[in-house]
Amino acid sequence: MGTTAKQFHLNTPLVESVCMSKLVGTTVYLKMENSQPSGSFKIRGIGHLCQQFSGELKGVVCSSGGNAGMAAAYVARKMGVPATIVVPSSSPQLVVQRLQDQGATVKITGKVWDDANAEALRLAKTEELTYVPPFDHPLLWQGHASMITEVAASLGPNMKPGAVLVSVGGGGLLCGVIQGLKDVGWTDVPIIAMETEGADCFNAAVKAGRVITLDDITSEAKCLGARTVCKKAFEYSQCSDFTIISELVTDQQALLAVETFLDEERVLVEMACGAALAAVYSGLIQRLQGEGRLPTPLGPLLVIVCGGSSIDMKQLTHLKRKLQI
């Protein structure tokens, strides 16, 4: 990124978790993307993409049930251009309110993200707005890669992770992490890609050996709710240069992980982020070691705490009731 370009994202803390380290038997480092100004990692890629187009930017339109929309609205406000965010009807009222607080125009269209996205693409044409994709664009991945560069700088030259733990929705974070691992020369570090059952477009593609579209999103982790994973994420899963382990947890496990994380680390994240945390709390890491799919002993575990703007205590209580926890 040029020295003159204003950076919208923060260099987020890399925090050691004593509680999680005890559980997995190796040091666990948390990359706290929840502390970004927009509440999630999305601001890295979206900020980077908007900067590249800043010359011709009249306004932006983004389709998102949450985090990408928040990032686009934040960046647009900072750049002094209007933002229209198209969200599906499944988005919590809390998200709509937060988007409006950022000064964005919110349009509610369809039931799932794919419906909202079709409307965003239409508006980009008719209103002459710049379309900001939530996860499927090389500039996004390039922006997201900066989090791994920061981790490498924090850990220093003599240390690298034993594995990286990420949540997968549409695959933008996964592509960014892989790009980042390439940038710092850590291509041999395995990646554990986590989804919830019912929002598992990446896992379904890996199993089928081709990109497939889910009939519906049945998980409560709405921010993982893309019905089709981006092609690049799938291509990485088929490529022998990287070890990508695709795993699923239940909504209940993801929500319990959110609660445990709140208790232990004093941070509230959304269920989409809970999917990655659940790999630690549910014993999945040890299971993968037992199956020989992760090394024993394992080097430090890097957990991307991707964040989330669609959660508050009221929403947490609602989810607990709904999932009968």
Coordinates of C-alpha atoms in Angstrom, one line a residue, residues 48 138 140-150 152 175-187 236 242:
H48 CA -7.9 -1.7 0.4
P138 CA -8.5 -10.4 -5.3
L140 CA -10.1 -8.0 -0.7
W141 CA -7.8 -11.0 -0.2
Q142 CA -4.8 -8.8 -0.6
G143 CA -6.1 -6.5 2.1
H144 CA -7.0 -9.3 4.4
A145 CA -3.5 -10.8 4.0
S146 CA -2.1 -7.9 6.1
M147 CA -3.3 -9.6 9.3
I148 CA -0.8 -12.4 8.7
T149 CA 2.0 -10.0 8.0
E150 CA 1.2 -8.3 11.3
A152 CA 4.6 -12.5 11.6
C175 CA -8.3 -16.6 0.7
G176 CA -6.8 -13.6 2.6
V177 CA -5.1 -15.9 5.2
I178 CA -3.6 -18.1 2.4
Q179 CA -2.4 -14.9 0.6
G180 CA -0.9 -13.8 3.8
L181 CA 0.8 -17.1 4.5
K182 CA 2.3 -16.9 1.0
D183 CA 3.5 -13.3 1.6
V184 CA 5.4 -14.3 4.8
G185 CA 6.7 -17.7 3.5
W186 CA 4.5 -19.9 5.8
T187 CA 2.9 -22.0 3.1
Y236 CA -6.9 -23.6 -2.8
F242 CA -1.6 -26.0 1.1

